Amino acid sequence: KGGKAQFVIDAGQKHFGTTICKSCGMIYTASNPEDEVQHLQHHHRFLEGIKYVGWKRERVVAEFWDGKIVLVLPQDPSYAIKKVEDVQELVDLELGFHQIVPKCPNKTKTFLFIDEKRVVGCLIAEPIKQAFRVLSEPSATKECSRAWRCSDVPEPAICGISRIWVFRLKRRKRIARRLVDTVRNCFMFGCFLNTNEIAFSDPTPDGKLFATKYCNT
Ligand code: ACO
Ligand code: ZN
């Protein structure tokens, strides 16, 4: 009874009884009032945070048919810095990072992927001198996914990617790939960085999957 209808309703939903908001991407249980309140709060804050009105002087470093990449530097006007801070706050909230203490804020470069009037991707890069290479896949325990084994020997590197994030509803459209390509091209004037000169700090499972794929292709 109701078997087929149920199947249709569940298609495209991640878990039983959950909904994904088509504008903010939050996955929540619509039948749960607490969840709904949480969604409404997140919805407004998120859409406000990623809203991009366009700046008179924006540093466009790459253009595509479906968007463009804008670079923000620490000395930029306060409206640009404010937007970067707002986006980073949303990203950190999603990643569960609590304290943001950039190591050298005056050298941080933030790349925003803009589609229409929204920031749908963000990459924060900073200069580094060394990185520890991730050695191999951790053993079958998928759950402790942050415990990648790293080498004890630091290797020289140039660019550290401290955050990379793409709006949930815009993933798997090569936005992250294009952000990293652009960083490699723009981070150091006049040279295109090799993949072993960039390093992803503390990658999440998504970040690891992406980085592995990116660095091998
Ligand atoms: N699972 C498996 N493979 C993946 C995944 C994934 N979740 N994400 C990317 N890849 C691989 C795929 O091979 C993909 O190519 P394909 O789609 O043709 O198969 C390739 O990487 C390129 O992917 P993109 O489309 O460029 O990646 P996307 O724009 O979806 O962004 C990102 C990837 C940034 C990791 C996104 O999933 C995200 O924002 N996740 C949540 C935030 C997060 O965890 N960020 C990383 C934190 S670590 C750090 O910041 C240093
Ligand atoms: Zn929403």
Short mmCIF file of C-alpha atoms and ligand atoms in Angstrom, two decimals:
data_model
loop_
_atom_site.label_atom_id
_atom_site.label_comp_id
_atom_site.label_asym_id
_atom_site.label_seq_id
_atom_site.Cartn_x
_atom_site.Cartn_y
_atom_site.Cartn_z
CA LYS A 1 0.00 0.00 0.00
CA GLY A 2 1.44 3.33 -1.06
CA GLY A 3 4.66 1.62 -2.08
CA LYS A 4 5.07 3.23 -5.43
CA ALA A 5 4.09 6.71 -4.31
CA GLN A 6 6.55 6.49 -1.46
CA PHE A 7 9.31 5.54 -3.84
CA VAL A 8 8.61 8.56 -5.99
CA ILE A 9 8.54 10.90 -3.02
CA ASP A 10 11.81 9.55 -1.65
CA ALA A 11 13.67 9.88 -4.93
CA GLY A 12 16.08 12.76 -4.71
CA GLN A 13 15.92 12.90 -0.95
CA LYS A 14 18.87 11.83 1.05
CA HIS A 15 17.25 10.16 4.01
CA PHE A 16 13.75 9.12 4.79
CA GLY A 17 11.62 12.09 5.81
CA THR A 18 14.14 14.75 4.97
CA THR A 19 13.89 17.56 2.47
CA ILE A 20 16.55 19.61 0.77
CA CYS A 21 15.76 23.29 0.35
CA LYS A 22 16.13 24.21 -3.30
CA SER A 23 17.46 27.68 -2.52
CA CYS A 24 19.76 27.30 0.48
CA GLY A 25 20.57 23.61 0.16
CA MET A 26 19.90 22.76 3.79
CA ILE A 27 18.78 19.22 4.46
CA TYR A 28 16.16 19.11 7.19
CA THR A 29 13.07 17.30 8.42
CA ALA A 30 10.13 19.38 7.30
CA SER A 31 7.78 17.58 9.65
CA ASN A 32 9.83 18.60 12.68
CA PRO A 33 8.92 22.14 13.86
CA GLU A 34 12.32 22.66 15.50
CA ASP A 35 14.05 21.69 12.30
CA GLU A 36 11.82 24.00 10.36
CA VAL A 37 12.65 26.94 12.60
CA GLN A 38 16.34 26.13 12.26
CA HIS A 39 15.97 25.97 8.53
CA LEU A 40 14.25 29.33 8.33
CA GLN A 41 17.00 30.94 10.39
CA HIS A 42 19.74 29.34 8.33
CA HIS A 43 17.93 30.05 5.05
CA HIS A 44 17.82 33.79 5.55
CA ARG A 45 21.32 34.14 6.96
CA PHE A 46 22.82 31.93 4.27
CA LEU A 47 21.20 33.64 1.31
CA GLU A 48 22.14 37.04 2.76
CA GLY A 49 25.72 35.81 3.26
CA ILE A 50 26.24 34.56 -0.28
CA LYS A 51 24.46 37.48 -1.91
CA TYR A 52 26.82 39.33 -4.22
CA VAL A 53 25.72 42.68 -5.59
CA GLY A 54 28.78 43.37 -7.71
CA TRP A 55 31.53 45.84 -6.92
CA LYS A 56 32.66 48.83 -8.92
CA ARG A 57 36.25 47.71 -8.78
CA GLU A 58 36.37 43.94 -8.63
CA ARG A 59 39.44 41.92 -9.51
CA VAL A 60 38.14 39.36 -12.01
CA VAL A 61 40.87 36.73 -12.46
CA ALA A 62 38.91 34.18 -14.53
CA GLU A 63 35.71 34.13 -16.53
CA PHE A 64 33.55 31.22 -17.61
CA TRP A 65 30.23 30.73 -19.32
CA ASP A 66 28.61 29.97 -15.96
CA GLY A 67 30.37 32.46 -13.73
CA LYS A 68 33.58 34.27 -12.84
CA ILE A 69 36.26 34.20 -10.18
CA VAL A 70 36.97 37.34 -8.19
CA LEU A 71 40.13 37.72 -6.09
CA VAL A 72 39.96 39.64 -2.80
CA LEU A 73 43.15 40.86 -1.13
CA PRO A 74 43.57 42.06 2.48
CA GLN A 75 44.03 45.73 1.46
CA ASP A 76 40.74 45.78 -0.48
CA PRO A 77 37.82 48.06 0.48
CA SER A 78 35.92 47.09 3.59
CA TYR A 79 32.80 45.96 1.67
CA ALA A 80 34.89 43.32 -0.07
CA ILE A 81 36.54 42.19 3.18
CA LYS A 82 33.12 42.07 4.86
CA LYS A 83 31.76 39.78 2.14
CA VAL A 84 34.76 37.47 2.49
CA GLU A 85 34.26 37.35 6.27
CA ASP A 86 30.56 36.61 5.90
CA VAL A 87 31.21 33.80 3.44
CA GLN A 88 34.01 32.36 5.56
CA GLU A 89 31.71 32.35 8.56
CA LEU A 90 29.14 30.29 6.62
CA VAL A 91 31.82 27.94 5.38
CA ASP A 92 33.27 27.44 8.86
CA LEU A 93 29.81 26.81 10.22
CA GLU A 94 29.27 24.09 7.65
CA LEU A 95 32.72 22.59 8.17
CA GLY A 96 32.44 22.79 11.95
CA PHE A 97 35.56 24.95 12.23
CA HIS A 98 35.22 27.23 15.19
CA GLN A 99 37.99 29.76 15.56
CA ILE A 100 39.28 31.51 12.50
CA VAL A 101 42.85 32.56 13.07
CA PRO A 102 44.54 33.05 9.73
CA LYS A 103 48.27 32.66 10.15
CA CYS A 104 49.18 35.69 8.10
CA PRO A 105 46.01 37.60 7.37
CA ASN A 106 47.89 40.25 5.41
CA LYS A 107 48.99 37.62 2.92
CA THR A 108 45.71 35.74 2.55
CA LYS A 109 44.19 35.57 -0.90
CA THR A 110 40.52 34.78 -1.19
CA PHE A 111 39.01 33.57 -4.45
CA LEU A 112 35.24 33.80 -4.84
CA PHE A 113 33.35 31.99 -7.58
CA ILE A 114 30.41 34.19 -8.54
CA ASP A 115 27.38 32.95 -10.45
CA GLU A 116 24.71 35.54 -11.24
CA LYS A 117 24.42 37.37 -7.95
CA ARG A 118 25.74 34.80 -5.53
CA VAL A 119 29.02 33.57 -4.14
CA VAL A 120 28.83 29.83 -4.89
CA GLY A 121 32.44 28.91 -4.26
CA CYS A 122 35.22 30.12 -2.03
CA LEU A 123 38.90 29.27 -1.73
CA ILE A 124 41.22 30.78 0.88
CA ALA A 125 44.92 30.51 0.15
CA GLU A 126 47.96 31.59 2.11
CA PRO A 127 51.69 31.31 1.63
CA ILE A 128 53.32 28.35 3.36
CA LYS A 129 56.85 27.04 3.46
CA GLN A 130 56.26 23.37 4.03
CA ALA A 131 53.57 20.72 4.11
CA PHE A 132 53.23 17.14 5.26
CA ARG A 133 52.18 14.78 2.55
CA VAL A 134 49.21 12.52 3.18
CA LEU A 135 50.56 8.99 2.96
CA SER A 136 47.67 6.68 2.18
CA GLU A 137 44.05 5.95 2.68
CA PRO A 138 43.27 5.21 6.30
CA SER A 139 42.11 1.71 7.09
CA ALA A 140 38.52 0.67 6.43
CA THR A 141 37.15 2.91 9.19
CA LYS A 142 35.35 5.47 7.10
CA GLU A 143 34.04 7.24 10.16
CA CYS A 144 37.31 8.60 11.52
CA SER A 145 37.86 10.21 8.20
CA ARG A 146 40.00 13.08 9.42
CA ALA A 147 42.73 10.81 10.70
CA TRP A 148 44.74 10.65 7.52
CA ARG A 149 48.25 9.44 8.04
CA CYS A 150 50.76 12.13 7.24
CA SER A 151 54.45 11.84 6.64
CA ASP A 152 56.80 13.08 9.39
CA VAL A 153 59.04 14.76 6.89
CA PRO A 154 57.95 18.21 5.78
CA GLU A 155 58.25 18.92 2.09
CA PRO A 156 58.61 22.37 0.60
CA ALA A 157 55.38 23.94 -0.58
CA ILE A 158 54.29 27.40 -1.60
CA CYS A 159 50.55 27.74 -1.35
CA GLY A 160 48.35 26.42 1.43
CA ILE A 161 44.64 26.05 0.80
CA SER A 162 43.06 26.55 4.19
CA ARG A 163 39.46 26.48 2.94
CA ILE A 164 37.75 25.31 -0.18
CA TRP A 165 34.01 25.25 -0.35
CA VAL A 166 31.30 25.04 -3.01
CA PHE A 167 27.61 25.74 -2.41
CA ARG A 168 25.89 22.40 -1.89
CA LEU A 169 23.53 22.85 -4.83
CA LYS A 170 26.42 23.67 -7.17
CA ARG A 171 28.74 20.77 -6.45
CA ARG A 172 30.23 18.45 -9.08
CA LYS A 173 30.22 21.19 -11.71
CA ARG A 174 33.99 21.64 -11.59
CA ILE A 175 33.79 24.84 -9.58
CA ALA A 176 36.39 23.67 -7.03
CA ARG A 177 38.64 22.49 -9.85
CA ARG A 178 38.44 25.87 -11.55
CA LEU A 179 39.13 27.65 -8.25
CA VAL A 180 42.31 25.62 -7.70
CA ASP A 181 43.42 26.09 -11.33
CA THR A 182 43.00 29.82 -10.85
CA VAL A 183 44.95 29.84 -7.58
CA ARG A 184 47.82 27.98 -9.21
CA ASN A 185 47.83 30.60 -11.92
CA CYS A 186 47.46 33.71 -9.74
CA PHE A 187 49.07 32.92 -6.42
CA MET A 188 52.59 33.76 -7.48
CA PHE A 189 53.03 36.30 -10.20
CA GLY A 190 54.41 34.89 -13.40
CA CYS A 191 54.31 31.19 -12.65
CA PHE A 192 51.86 28.34 -12.70
CA LEU A 193 52.25 26.32 -9.51
CA ASN A 194 52.72 22.60 -9.71
CA THR A 195 50.27 20.43 -7.78
CA ASN A 196 53.04 19.48 -5.35
CA GLU A 197 53.56 23.13 -4.52
CA ILE A 198 50.02 23.46 -3.18
CA ALA A 199 48.72 21.78 -0.05
CA PHE A 200 45.24 21.32 1.40
CA SER A 201 45.17 21.81 5.15
CA ASP A 202 43.15 19.46 7.32
CA PRO A 203 40.95 18.11 4.52
CA THR A 204 37.44 16.83 5.15
CA PRO A 205 36.32 13.60 3.43
CA ASP A 206 34.90 15.65 0.53
CA GLY A 207 38.08 17.70 0.44
CA LYS A 208 40.23 14.58 0.36
CA LEU A 209 38.23 13.02 -2.49
CA PHE A 210 38.44 16.20 -4.45
CA ALA A 211 42.16 16.81 -3.76
CA THR A 212 43.12 13.24 -4.64
CA LYS A 213 41.23 13.44 -7.90
CA TYR A 214 42.52 16.91 -8.69
CA CYS A 215 46.16 16.13 -8.06
CA ASN A 216 46.07 12.98 -10.18
CA THR A 217 44.55 14.47 -13.27
N1 ACO B 1 33.06 12.56 -3.83
C1 ACO B 1 33.82 11.96 -4.78
N2 ACO B 1 34.56 12.65 -5.67
C2 ACO B 1 34.55 13.99 -5.61
C3 ACO B 1 33.76 14.69 -4.64
C4 ACO B 1 33.01 13.91 -3.73
N3 ACO B 1 32.25 14.49 -2.78
N4 ACO B 1 33.92 16.01 -4.82
C5 ACO B 1 34.77 16.14 -5.86
N5 ACO B 1 35.16 14.93 -6.34
C6 ACO B 1 36.10 14.65 -7.45
C7 ACO B 1 35.35 14.16 -8.66
O1 ACO B 1 36.18 13.26 -9.33
C8 ACO B 1 35.15 15.41 -9.45
O2 ACO B 1 35.06 15.20 -10.83
P1 ACO B 1 33.68 14.59 -11.48
O3 ACO B 1 32.53 15.37 -10.91
O4 ACO B 1 33.89 14.83 -12.93
O5 ACO B 1 33.67 13.15 -11.10
C9 ACO B 1 36.44 16.18 -9.18
O6 ACO B 1 36.77 15.84 -7.84
C10 ACO B 1 36.26 17.68 -9.35
O7 ACO B 1 35.20 18.11 -8.52
P2 ACO B 1 34.56 19.56 -8.59
O8 ACO B 1 33.26 19.52 -9.30
O9 ACO B 1 35.57 20.53 -9.07
O10 ACO B 1 34.32 19.77 -7.01
P3 ACO B 1 33.14 20.62 -6.35
O11 ACO B 1 32.99 21.90 -7.06
O12 ACO B 1 31.95 19.75 -6.21
O13 ACO B 1 33.74 20.94 -4.90
C11 ACO B 1 34.29 20.45 -2.61
C12 ACO B 1 34.37 19.99 -4.09
C13 ACO B 1 34.88 21.85 -2.47
C14 ACO B 1 35.12 19.49 -1.74
C15 ACO B 1 32.80 20.43 -2.20
O14 ACO B 1 32.35 19.11 -2.15
C16 ACO B 1 32.51 21.09 -0.85
O15 ACO B 1 32.40 22.28 -0.76
N6 ACO B 1 32.35 20.28 0.22
C17 ACO B 1 32.01 20.77 1.55
C18 ACO B 1 33.12 21.60 2.12
C19 ACO B 1 34.39 20.81 2.26
O16 ACO B 1 34.41 19.72 2.80
N7 ACO B 1 35.48 21.40 1.76
C20 ACO B 1 36.83 20.83 1.85
C21 ACO B 1 37.37 21.22 3.17
S1 ACO B 1 39.06 20.86 3.31
C22 ACO B 1 39.79 22.35 3.12
O17 ACO B 1 39.14 23.32 3.08
C23 ACO B 1 41.29 22.44 3.03
ZN ZN B 2 16.38 27.06 2.67
#
